[in-house]
Tab-separated table of C-alpha atoms in Angstrom:
chain	number	residue	atom	x	y	z
A	283	MET	CA	-41.263	35.695	-6.304
A	284	GLY	CA	-43.374	37.462	-8.889
A	285	ILE	CA	-46.203	36.044	-10.896
A	286	THR	CA	-46.272	32.448	-12.058
A	287	VAL	CA	-48.873	30.535	-14.024
A	288	LYS	CA	-49.479	26.825	-13.892
A	289	GLY	CA	-52.182	24.373	-14.735
A	290	GLU	CA	-53.608	22.189	-12.017
A	291	ARG	CA	-56.275	19.677	-12.862
A	292	ASN	CA	-59.150	21.752	-14.302
A	293	TYR	CA	-57.838	25.157	-13.324
A	294	LEU	CA	-55.211	27.649	-14.300
A	295	ILE	CA	-53.583	29.007	-11.240
A	296	ILE	CA	-51.986	32.436	-11.192
A	297	LYS	CA	-49.733	32.557	-8.213
A	298	ILE	CA	-48.592	35.915	-6.870
A	299	ASP	CA	-45.669	35.646	-4.527
A	300	GLY	CA	-44.219	38.420	-2.432
A	301	GLU	CA	-43.455	41.860	-3.832
A	302	VAL	CA	-44.663	42.378	-7.372
A	303	GLY	CA	-42.796	44.988	-9.392
A	304	GLU	CA	-43.562	46.687	-12.698
A	305	ASP	CA	-41.333	44.204	-14.572
A	306	ASP	CA	-43.201	41.237	-13.078
A	307	ILE	CA	-46.396	42.635	-14.510
A	308	GLU	CA	-44.740	43.233	-17.906
A	309	ASN	CA	-43.500	39.647	-17.823
A	310	PHE	CA	-46.969	38.399	-17.023
A	311	LYS	CA	-48.366	40.458	-19.876
A	312	THR	CA	-45.975	38.997	-22.440
A	313	GLN	CA	-46.721	35.526	-21.101
A	314	LEU	CA	-50.421	36.201	-21.607
A	315	ASP	CA	-49.887	37.535	-25.114
A	316	ARG	CA	-47.796	34.524	-26.084
A	317	ASN	CA	-50.209	31.964	-24.686
A	318	LYS	CA	-53.602	33.423	-25.472
A	319	ASN	CA	-54.931	30.046	-26.619
A	320	PHE	CA	-53.827	28.469	-23.377
A	321	PHE	CA	-55.934	30.862	-21.348
A	322	ARG	CA	-58.970	30.957	-23.640
A	323	ARG	CA	-62.154	29.681	-21.987
A	324	GLY	CA	-60.113	28.652	-18.972
A	325	LYS	CA	-61.118	28.743	-15.351
A	326	VAL	CA	-58.648	30.881	-13.465
A	327	LEU	CA	-57.793	30.902	-9.779
A	328	ILE	CA	-55.677	33.695	-8.355
A	329	LYS	CA	-53.601	32.763	-5.314
A	330	TYR	CA	-51.864	35.477	-3.359
A	331	SER	CA	-49.215	34.597	-0.821
A	332	GLY	CA	-49.922	37.521	1.511
A	333	GLU	CA	-52.827	38.195	3.798
A	334	SER	CA	-54.753	40.482	1.470
A	335	ILE	CA	-54.086	41.391	-2.112
A	336	PRO	CA	-53.637	45.139	-2.898
A	337	SER	CA	-56.655	46.190	-4.962
A	338	SER	CA	-54.549	48.123	-7.500
A	339	LEU	CA	-52.576	44.958	-8.270
A	340	LEU	CA	-55.692	42.838	-8.480
A	341	ASN	CA	-57.343	45.361	-10.804
A	342	ARG	CA	-54.391	45.379	-13.173
A	343	ILE	CA	-54.308	41.601	-13.384
A	344	ILE	CA	-58.027	41.368	-13.978
A	345	THR	CA	-57.789	44.044	-16.687
A	346	LEU	CA	-55.005	42.122	-18.395
A	347	LEU	CA	-56.988	38.900	-18.225
A	348	SER	CA	-60.156	40.497	-19.512
A	349	ASP	CA	-58.399	41.133	-22.814
A	350	ILE	CA	-58.611	37.395	-23.400
A	351	GLU	CA	-61.769	35.858	-24.747
A	352	ASP	CA	-64.010	34.029	-22.298
A	353	VAL	CA	-61.638	33.864	-19.373
A	354	ASN	CA	-63.478	32.950	-16.230
A	355	ILE	CA	-61.989	34.073	-12.928
A	356	ILE	CA	-63.550	31.743	-10.411
A	357	GLY	CA	-61.820	32.845	-7.282
A	358	VAL	CA	-59.176	34.898	-5.546
A	359	PHE	CA	-57.475	33.232	-2.639
A	360	THR	CA	-55.274	34.917	-0.103
A	361	GLU	CA	-53.528	33.186	2.762
A	362	ASN	CA	-56.524	33.839	5.032
A	363	THR	CA	-59.103	32.375	2.696
A	364	MET	CA	-56.851	29.482	1.834
A	365	GLN	CA	-56.698	28.504	5.463
A	366	ASN	CA	-60.429	28.651	5.713
A	367	GLU	CA	-60.789	26.598	2.568
A	368	SER	CA	-58.587	23.731	3.609
A	369	SER	CA	-60.004	21.101	5.866
A	370	ALA	CA	-57.963	19.115	8.314
A	371	ILE	CA	-58.633	16.120	10.482
A	372	VAL	CA	-57.029	15.875	13.914
A	373	ILE	CA	-56.229	12.413	15.253
A	374	LYS	CA	-55.564	12.543	18.967
A	375	ARG	CA	-53.849	9.215	19.468
A	376	THR	CA	-50.888	7.170	18.359
A	377	LEU	CA	-51.320	5.223	15.134
A	378	ARG	CA	-49.996	1.733	15.736
A	379	SER	CA	-48.795	-0.953	13.377
A	380	GLY	CA	-51.632	-2.054	11.091
A	381	GLN	CA	-53.722	1.103	11.598
A	382	SER	CA	-54.235	3.581	8.804
A	383	ILE	CA	-55.785	6.973	8.145
A	384	SER	CA	-56.623	8.422	4.781
A	385	TYR	CA	-58.271	11.797	4.344
A	386	ASN	CA	-59.019	14.257	1.540
A	387	GLY	CA	-57.409	17.201	3.307
A	388	ASP	CA	-54.627	17.793	5.791
A	389	VAL	CA	-54.010	15.276	8.574
A	390	VAL	CA	-52.736	16.267	12.013
A	391	ILE	CA	-51.693	13.477	14.361
A	392	VAL	CA	-51.285	14.291	18.015
A	393	GLY	CA	-49.198	11.236	18.853
A	394	ASP	CA	-46.788	8.948	17.060
A	395	VAL	CA	-47.129	7.149	13.748
A	396	ASN	CA	-45.470	3.828	14.486
A	397	ALA	CA	-43.775	1.553	11.987
A	398	GLY	CA	-46.378	-0.454	10.113
A	399	ALA	CA	-48.971	2.357	10.316
A	400	GLU	CA	-50.014	4.436	7.284
A	401	VAL	CA	-51.162	8.008	6.842
A	402	VAL	CA	-52.431	9.096	3.445
A	403	ALA	CA	-53.542	12.719	2.933
A	404	GLU	CA	-54.527	14.778	-0.064
A	405	GLY	CA	-52.927	17.739	1.682
A	406	ASP	CA	-50.167	18.043	4.264
A	407	ILE	CA	-49.325	15.639	7.077
A	408	ILE	CA	-48.339	16.988	10.456
A	409	VAL	CA	-47.173	14.568	13.133
A	410	LEU	CA	-46.833	16.018	16.625
A	411	GLY	CA	-44.754	13.064	17.674
A	412	ALA	CA	-42.477	10.536	16.017
A	413	LEU	CA	-43.071	9.493	12.415
A	414	ARG	CA	-41.871	5.912	12.084
A	415	GLY	CA	-44.357	4.477	9.600
A	416	LEU	CA	-45.440	5.411	6.095
A	417	ALA	CA	-46.674	8.896	5.247
A	418	HIS	CA	-48.052	9.903	1.853
A	419	ALA	CA	-48.890	13.616	1.468
A	420	GLY	CA	-50.419	15.182	-1.616
A	421	ALA	CA	-51.751	11.749	-2.496
A	422	MET	CA	-53.891	13.134	-5.353
A	423	GLY	CA	-50.871	14.681	-7.008
A	424	ASP	CA	-50.242	17.919	-5.094
A	425	ARG	CA	-46.490	18.326	-5.309
A	426	ASP	CA	-46.582	21.304	-2.936
A	427	ALA	CA	-47.692	19.111	-0.060
A	428	THR	CA	-45.352	18.696	2.887
A	429	ILE	CA	-44.811	16.264	5.727
A	430	TYR	CA	-43.840	17.606	9.130
A	431	ALA	CA	-42.841	15.569	12.168
A	432	MET	CA	-41.290	16.273	15.552
A	433	GLU	CA	-39.123	13.228	15.091
A	434	PHE	CA	-38.452	11.956	11.614
A	435	SER	CA	-37.600	8.292	11.272
A	436	PRO	CA	-40.032	6.959	8.692
A	437	VAL	CA	-39.555	3.753	6.739
A	438	GLN	CA	-40.702	5.556	3.614
A	439	ILE	CA	-42.348	8.832	2.732
A	440	ARG	CA	-44.220	9.806	-0.401
A	441	ILE	CA	-45.243	13.220	-1.665
A	442	ALA	CA	-47.500	13.170	-4.738
A	443	ASP	CA	-45.736	10.720	-7.064
A	444	VAL	CA	-42.282	10.910	-5.493
A	445	ILE	CA	-41.085	8.223	-3.105
A	446	ALA	CA	-38.201	8.457	-0.678
A	447	ARG	CA	-36.821	5.596	1.356
A	448	SER	CA	-35.141	5.989	4.706
A	449	ALA	CA	-31.375	5.841	4.724
A	450	GLY	CA	-31.647	3.754	7.849
A	451	GLU	CA	-29.379	5.860	10.017
A	452	VAL	CA	-30.404	6.419	13.612
A	453	LYS	CA	-30.472	9.985	14.884
A	454	ASN	CA	-29.517	10.495	18.475
A	455	ASN	CA	-31.038	13.913	18.979
A	456	PRO	CA	-34.098	14.135	16.786
A	457	VAL	CA	-35.248	17.618	15.779
A	458	PRO	CA	-38.481	18.691	14.088
A	459	GLU	CA	-38.140	18.322	10.362
A	460	ILE	CA	-40.169	18.956	7.234
A	461	ALA	CA	-40.153	17.039	3.966
A	462	ARG	CA	-41.047	18.477	0.592
A	463	ILE	CA	-40.385	18.114	-3.085
A	464	LYS	CA	-37.434	19.943	-4.551
A	465	ASP	CA	-36.134	19.261	-8.064
A	466	ASN	CA	-38.168	16.063	-8.403
A	467	GLY	CA	-36.741	14.595	-5.227
A	468	ILE	CA	-37.861	14.706	-1.619
A	469	ILE	CA	-35.712	16.765	0.689
A	470	ILE	CA	-35.939	16.675	4.457
A	471	GLU	CA	-34.700	19.705	6.353
A	472	SER	CA	-34.889	20.877	9.915
A	473	PHE	CA	-37.901	23.007	10.656
A	474	PRO	CA	-36.732	26.532	11.458
A	475	HIS	CA	-38.045	28.648	14.295
A	476	GLY	CA	-40.964	30.677	13.101
A	477	GLY	CA	-41.682	28.255	10.294
A	478	ILE	CA	-41.056	28.202	6.587
A	479	ARG	CA	-42.034	30.899	3.988
B	299	MET	CA	-64.857	-12.701	41.828
B	300	GLY	CA	-61.633	-13.549	40.043
B	301	LYS	CA	-59.653	-11.440	37.608
B	302	THR	CA	-59.111	-12.630	34.051
B	303	ILE	CA	-55.688	-11.959	32.568
B	304	VAL	CA	-54.625	-12.774	29.004
B	305	ILE	CA	-50.972	-13.138	28.101
B	306	THR	CA	-50.453	-12.389	24.440
B	307	SER	CA	-47.817	-11.148	21.999
B	308	GLY	CA	-48.634	-11.319	18.311
B	309	LYS	CA	-45.288	-12.834	17.470
B	310	GLY	CA	-44.572	-16.454	18.355
B	311	GLY	CA	-41.680	-17.639	20.433
B	312	VAL	CA	-41.304	-14.608	22.668
B	313	GLY	CA	-42.193	-16.464	25.866
B	314	LYS	CA	-45.956	-16.281	26.375
B	315	THR	CA	-46.348	-19.846	27.600
B	316	THR	CA	-43.327	-19.611	29.892
B	317	ALA	CA	-44.733	-16.380	31.324
B	318	VAL	CA	-48.153	-17.975	31.922
B	319	ALA	CA	-46.614	-20.995	33.681
B	320	ASN	CA	-44.323	-18.933	35.872
B	321	ILE	CA	-46.652	-16.064	36.753
B	322	GLY	CA	-49.387	-18.613	37.441
B	323	SER	CA	-47.262	-20.707	39.779
B	324	ALA	CA	-45.883	-17.562	41.416
B	325	LEU	CA	-49.404	-16.315	42.189
B	326	ALA	CA	-50.359	-19.781	43.422
B	327	SER	CA	-47.347	-19.802	45.745
B	328	MET	CA	-48.710	-16.543	47.202
B	329	ASP	CA	-51.917	-18.268	48.303
B	330	GLN	CA	-53.992	-17.215	45.311
B	331	LYS	CA	-56.313	-19.684	43.618
B	332	VAL	CA	-55.174	-19.726	40.014
B	333	VAL	CA	-56.381	-21.463	36.864
B	334	LEU	CA	-54.340	-21.441	33.678
B	335	VAL	CA	-56.316	-21.723	30.433
B	336	ASP	CA	-54.490	-22.855	27.290
B	337	ALA	CA	-56.248	-21.149	24.369
B	338	ASP	CA	-53.750	-22.372	21.799
B	339	ILE	CA	-56.029	-25.107	20.486
B	340	GLY	CA	-54.226	-27.429	18.081
B	341	LEU	CA	-50.756	-26.389	19.264
B	342	ARG	CA	-50.964	-26.958	22.968
B	343	ASN	CA	-47.799	-26.395	24.971
B	344	LEU	CA	-48.753	-25.149	28.398
B	345	ASP	CA	-49.343	-28.666	29.727
B	346	VAL	CA	-45.839	-29.679	28.625
B	347	VAL	CA	-44.187	-26.656	30.203
B	348	LEU	CA	-46.032	-27.394	33.448
B	349	GLY	CA	-45.196	-31.109	33.245
B	350	LEU	CA	-48.879	-32.092	33.309
B	351	GLU	CA	-49.223	-33.578	29.827
B	352	ASN	CA	-49.723	-37.151	31.020
B	353	ARG	CA	-52.679	-36.196	33.194
B	354	ILE	CA	-54.951	-34.748	30.513
B	355	VAL	CA	-58.256	-36.586	30.192
B	356	TYR	CA	-60.631	-33.878	29.007
B	357	ASP	CA	-59.811	-30.547	27.416
B	358	ILE	CA	-61.336	-27.116	26.761
B	359	VAL	CA	-63.191	-28.253	23.634
B	360	ASP	CA	-64.745	-31.152	25.550
B	361	VAL	CA	-66.048	-28.623	28.086
B	362	VAL	CA	-67.353	-26.203	25.450
B	363	GLU	CA	-69.076	-28.996	23.534
B	364	GLY	CA	-70.572	-30.477	26.680
B	365	ARG	CA	-68.764	-33.816	26.758
B	366	ALA	CA	-67.196	-33.007	30.123
B	367	LYS	CA	-67.940	-30.830	33.126
B	368	LEU	CA	-65.513	-28.007	33.817
B	369	ARG	CA	-64.497	-29.680	37.082
B	370	GLN	CA	-63.568	-32.884	35.256
B	371	ALA	CA	-61.317	-31.120	32.772
B	372	LEU	CA	-59.351	-29.092	35.341
B	373	ILE	CA	-55.994	-30.614	36.256
B	374	LYS	CA	-54.629	-29.873	39.726
B	375	ASP	CA	-50.916	-29.223	39.958
B	376	LYS	CA	-49.540	-31.334	42.809
B	377	ARG	CA	-46.599	-29.007	43.501
B	378	PHE	CA	-48.881	-25.979	43.892
B	379	PRO	CA	-52.207	-27.007	45.456
B	380	ASN	CA	-53.764	-23.690	44.409
B	381	LEU	CA	-52.872	-24.106	40.728
B	382	CYS	CA	-55.100	-25.688	38.057
B	383	LEU	CA	-54.783	-26.105	34.297
B	384	LEU	CA	-57.527	-26.214	31.709
B	385	PRO	CA	-55.679	-27.769	28.758
B	386	ALA	CA	-56.235	-27.057	25.061
B	387	ALA	CA	-57.309	-29.742	22.618
B	388	GLN	CA	-54.575	-30.940	20.330
B	389	THR	CA	-56.703	-32.636	17.673
B	390	ARG	CA	-58.949	-29.659	16.884
B	391	ASP	CA	-58.377	-26.103	15.685
B	392	LYS	CA	-59.178	-22.558	16.842
B	393	GLU	CA	-62.624	-22.622	15.227
B	394	ALA	CA	-63.781	-25.229	17.755
B	395	VAL	CA	-64.239	-22.445	20.326
B	396	SER	CA	-65.875	-19.016	19.911
B	397	PRO	CA	-65.231	-15.791	21.870
B	398	GLU	CA	-68.704	-16.218	23.414
B	399	ASP	CA	-67.742	-19.711	24.624
B	400	MET	CA	-64.657	-18.206	26.252
B	401	ILE	CA	-66.704	-15.513	28.009
B	402	ARG	CA	-69.063	-18.166	29.381
B	403	LEU	CA	-66.188	-20.392	30.459
B	404	CYS	CA	-64.378	-17.584	32.276
B	405	ARG	CA	-67.600	-16.496	33.958
B	406	ASP	CA	-67.841	-19.987	35.481
B	407	LEU	CA	-64.149	-20.066	36.434
B	408	ARG	CA	-64.401	-16.671	38.133
B	409	GLU	CA	-66.677	-18.142	40.799
B	410	GLU	CA	-63.971	-20.436	42.029
B	411	PHE	CA	-60.614	-18.812	41.268
B	412	ASP	CA	-58.877	-15.543	42.139
B	413	PHE	CA	-56.983	-15.436	38.849
B	414	ILE	CA	-57.753	-16.863	35.422
B	415	ILE	CA	-54.672	-16.627	33.219
B	416	ILE	CA	-55.221	-17.306	29.524
B	417	ASP	CA	-52.327	-18.361	27.293
B	418	SER	CA	-53.005	-16.774	23.918
B	419	PRO	CA	-51.794	-18.290	20.653
B	420	ALA	CA	-49.527	-16.263	18.371
B	421	GLY	CA	-51.231	-14.377	15.570
B	422	ILE	CA	-54.164	-12.005	15.369
B	423	GLU	CA	-56.896	-14.311	14.114
B	424	ARG	CA	-59.646	-16.307	15.785
B	425	GLY	CA	-57.414	-17.822	18.443
B	426	PHE	CA	-56.253	-14.373	19.545
B	427	LYS	CA	-59.848	-13.084	19.698
B	428	ASN	CA	-60.871	-16.146	21.731
B	429	ALA	CA	-58.103	-15.532	24.232
B	430	VAL	CA	-58.510	-11.770	24.562
B	431	THR	CA	-62.289	-11.336	24.588
B	432	PRO	CA	-62.949	-12.467	28.193
B	433	ALA	CA	-59.916	-10.667	29.698
B	434	ASP	CA	-59.957	-7.743	32.154
B	435	LEU	CA	-56.209	-7.216	31.807
B	436	ALA	CA	-53.916	-7.928	28.877
B	437	ILE	CA	-50.246	-8.568	29.463
B	438	ILE	CA	-48.258	-8.221	26.254
B	439	VAL	CA	-44.950	-10.073	26.054
B	440	THR	CA	-42.245	-8.861	23.720
B	441	THR	CA	-38.515	-9.339	23.318
B	442	PRO	CA	-36.156	-6.454	22.570
B	443	GLU	CA	-36.221	-7.224	18.847
B	444	VAL	CA	-37.622	-4.931	16.182
B	445	SER	CA	-39.933	-7.570	14.718
B	446	ALA	CA	-41.378	-8.574	18.109
B	447	VAL	CA	-41.919	-4.927	19.100
B	448	ARG	CA	-43.642	-4.273	15.773
B	449	ASP	CA	-46.052	-7.147	16.400
B	450	ALA	CA	-46.635	-6.040	19.981
B	451	ASP	CA	-47.555	-2.597	18.647
B	452	ARG	CA	-50.111	-4.197	16.341
B	453	ILE	CA	-51.541	-6.086	19.314
B	454	VAL	CA	-51.830	-2.912	21.421
B	455	GLY	CA	-53.691	-1.295	18.524
B	456	LEU	CA	-56.079	-4.251	18.232
B	457	LEU	CA	-56.692	-4.259	21.987
B	458	GLU	CA	-57.485	-0.529	21.865
B	459	ALA	CA	-59.919	-1.170	19.011
B	460	MET	CA	-61.576	-3.907	21.143
B	461	GLU	CA	-61.809	-1.347	23.958
B	462	LYS	CA	-59.589	-3.372	26.259
B	463	GLU	CA	-58.300	-0.447	28.250
B	464	GLU	CA	-55.859	-2.127	30.584
B	465	SER	CA	-52.672	-3.437	28.953
B	466	LYS	CA	-49.276	-4.004	30.526
B	467	LEU	CA	-45.938	-4.943	29.028
B	468	ILE	CA	-43.324	-7.590	29.809
B	469	VAL	CA	-39.974	-7.220	28.067
B	470	ASN	CA	-38.541	-10.727	27.972
B	471	ARG	CA	-35.083	-12.113	27.232
B	472	VAL	CA	-33.173	-8.890	27.860
B	473	ARG	CA	-29.393	-9.267	27.628
B	474	THR	CA	-27.838	-6.485	29.643
B	475	LYS	CA	-24.431	-6.830	28.030
B	476	LEU	CA	-25.798	-6.495	24.512
B	477	VAL	CA	-27.917	-3.535	25.550
B	478	SER	CA	-24.968	-1.713	27.127
B	479	ARG	CA	-22.940	-2.300	23.948
B	480	GLY	CA	-25.798	-0.774	21.943
B	481	ASP	CA	-26.412	-4.058	20.095
B	482	MET	CA	-29.882	-4.644	21.523
B	483	LEU	CA	-32.916	-2.409	21.998
B	484	SER	CA	-33.086	-1.243	25.585
B	485	VAL	CA	-36.254	-1.481	27.678
B	486	GLU	CA	-36.517	2.321	27.311
B	487	ASP	CA	-36.387	2.021	23.506
B	488	VAL	CA	-39.211	-0.512	23.587
B	489	LEU	CA	-41.303	1.640	25.946
B	490	ASP	CA	-40.669	4.652	23.730
B	491	ILE	CA	-42.308	2.912	20.804
B	492	LEU	CA	-45.132	1.094	22.586
B	493	SER	CA	-45.896	3.705	25.266
B	494	ILE	CA	-47.779	1.367	27.613
B	495	ASP	CA	-47.127	0.522	31.277
B	496	LEU	CA	-44.289	-1.846	32.093
B	497	ILE	CA	-45.102	-4.671	34.503
B	498	GLY	CA	-41.817	-6.545	34.324
B	499	VAL	CA	-38.451	-7.134	32.691
B	500	ILE	CA	-37.114	-10.684	32.401
B	501	PRO	CA	-33.410	-11.228	31.753
B	502	GLU	CA	-32.219	-13.882	29.335
B	503	ASP	CA	-31.691	-16.925	31.540
B	504	GLU	CA	-30.675	-20.443	30.592
B	505	HIS	CA	-32.526	-21.785	33.618
B	506	ILE	CA	-35.690	-21.173	31.588
B	507	ILE	CA	-34.672	-23.709	28.937
B	508	ILE	CA	-33.924	-26.319	31.576
B	509	SER	CA	-37.138	-25.650	33.472
B	510	THR	CA	-39.431	-25.757	30.421
B	511	ASN	CA	-37.837	-28.995	29.228
B	512	ARG	CA	-38.245	-30.579	32.636
B	513	GLY	CA	-41.781	-29.259	33.039
B	514	GLU	CA	-40.988	-27.491	36.321
B	515	PRO	CA	-41.779	-23.810	36.862
B	516	LEU	CA	-38.747	-21.728	37.652
B	517	ILE	CA	-40.027	-19.732	40.575
B	518	ASN	CA	-38.872	-22.221	43.201
B	519	ASN	CA	-35.301	-21.771	42.027
B	520	ASN	CA	-33.948	-18.808	43.916
B	521	SER	CA	-30.746	-18.562	41.940
B	522	ALA	CA	-32.551	-18.097	38.604
B	523	PRO	CA	-32.774	-14.391	37.683
B	524	ALA	CA	-35.818	-15.000	35.457
B	525	GLY	CA	-37.635	-16.825	38.255
B	526	ARG	CA	-37.114	-13.909	40.628
B	527	SER	CA	-38.358	-11.493	37.974
B	528	PHE	CA	-41.540	-13.537	37.518
B	529	LEU	CA	-42.130	-13.500	41.283
B	530	ASP	CA	-41.846	-9.704	41.173
B	531	ILE	CA	-44.434	-9.567	38.367
B	532	ALA	CA	-46.830	-11.697	40.433
B	533	ARG	CA	-46.433	-9.292	43.347
B	534	ARG	CA	-47.136	-6.333	41.064
B	535	ILE	CA	-50.286	-8.067	39.828
B	536	LEU	CA	-51.369	-8.349	43.470
B	537	GLY	CA	-50.960	-4.578	43.774
B	538	GLU	CA	-47.610	-4.417	45.553
B	539	ASP	CA	-45.303	-1.589	44.572
B	540	VAL	CA	-42.189	-3.512	43.545
B	541	PRO	CA	-39.469	-1.559	41.731
B	542	ILE	CA	-38.269	-2.985	38.418
B	543	ASN	CA	-35.108	-4.883	39.203
B	544	MET	CA	-32.706	-6.260	36.626
B	545	TYR	CA	-31.454	-9.468	38.248
B	546	THR	CA	-28.170	-10.583	36.792
B	547	GLU	CA	-26.861	-13.961	35.755
B	548	ASP	CA	-23.970	-13.987	38.158
B	549	GLU	CA	-26.178	-13.429	41.186
B	550	ASN	CA	-26.007	-17.142	42.010
B	551	LEU	CA	-25.746	-18.831	45.379
B	552	PHE	CA	-21.978	-18.542	45.438
B	553	THR	CA	-21.784	-14.824	44.634
B	554	ARG	CA	-24.658	-14.094	46.982
B	555	LEU	CA	-22.856	-15.903	49.747
B	556	LYS	CA	-19.760	-13.851	48.938
B	557	ARG	CA	-21.811	-10.674	49.083
B	558	LEU	CA	-23.419	-11.711	52.405
B	559	ILE	CA	-20.123	-12.331	54.121
B	560	GLY	CA	-18.698	-9.154	52.614
B	561	TRP	CA	-15.960	-10.887	50.629
B	562	ARG	CA	-15.406	-9.689	47.067
């Protein structure tokens, strides 16, 4: 919720989540004032979690930013544009032992990923089947990447630089699950109806 | 024109050679002309399992290198007049034969036989490629063990990459008691992972050990559950619609007699 700032590779990302109140903007302003050097001559991306950003809000943020010397706003992304930006590859078969896929975007597999197979993606990994092999999402360091599977029984999963091993228990009634990073560890939770967020 | 079938597995010791010997003799007993080709050059076994070791004069490498005619190298099985063996060489290695040699060889064999059954070596290297390249149908043998299923999965992937469309599965050495206790993968578990067509299930059967040591195919022995399962596979290969039947160990002559006369 609110406005958060973080650095990602060459960019500063200002993330606007959900409802933004007056105090969120005040907070953002003090953050800016405190870290003027951090923002100076930076390339800034604005990411908005909704479908389209209210122009009044956008204007206020741009005005605040323009107080800082040489800030360069290179883009404003909303959920719509972000979807258009990301590229995904769809694999319409089962990946068997010894086969591997690596891709610089999201990977969707319409089939199983069997033990001994590997999927490596810069973005998310979505398996419309059973995940039994190795999956590595966010392989270039994106800790927000997720791994989704209809049936989760991988040997090992990796998100960015975090590795999780399977506990080895066998589930009798597999349900769709999603894995992501929380507090520096990977958590796997059941995928709710209607999705996450 | 004959059909070329390769029997392969990836993992060793799961029963490829036994399957070749028994399916081959079963097809031969059904009036099909069958030739068995041992592609496991350097580690030949098929001749031993068939009890034909002492009759080898020329082998597959002799044929490929032109020292013998195909007809000279083929060994006729006296028990099954329709069954022939083309033995592997024991003193050479897999590099002695190329996939192109195998295609040529099978093209010649097709003229004369209804079925060419190739016994593939374990592994995924040259010997595997030699065995698989000429085949129209691949039969993959696995046991209900995680490691064997893993290797079978690798093989299915390699066959797909070689554009061998038709593959079937045999699950060998199934122990019903262990499966029902949950201590062994079931046939359904294996099919779930491999998702290819099943052509047969063979129960664990000590008759197999006796028959391979004696060099006599099992299919003549009516009391052996594995032998009956192999006969069923042969009938499925011929296009018959035979339901998968799990023959049990205690279905011997005595219990069958008891069942026939209605005494339990």
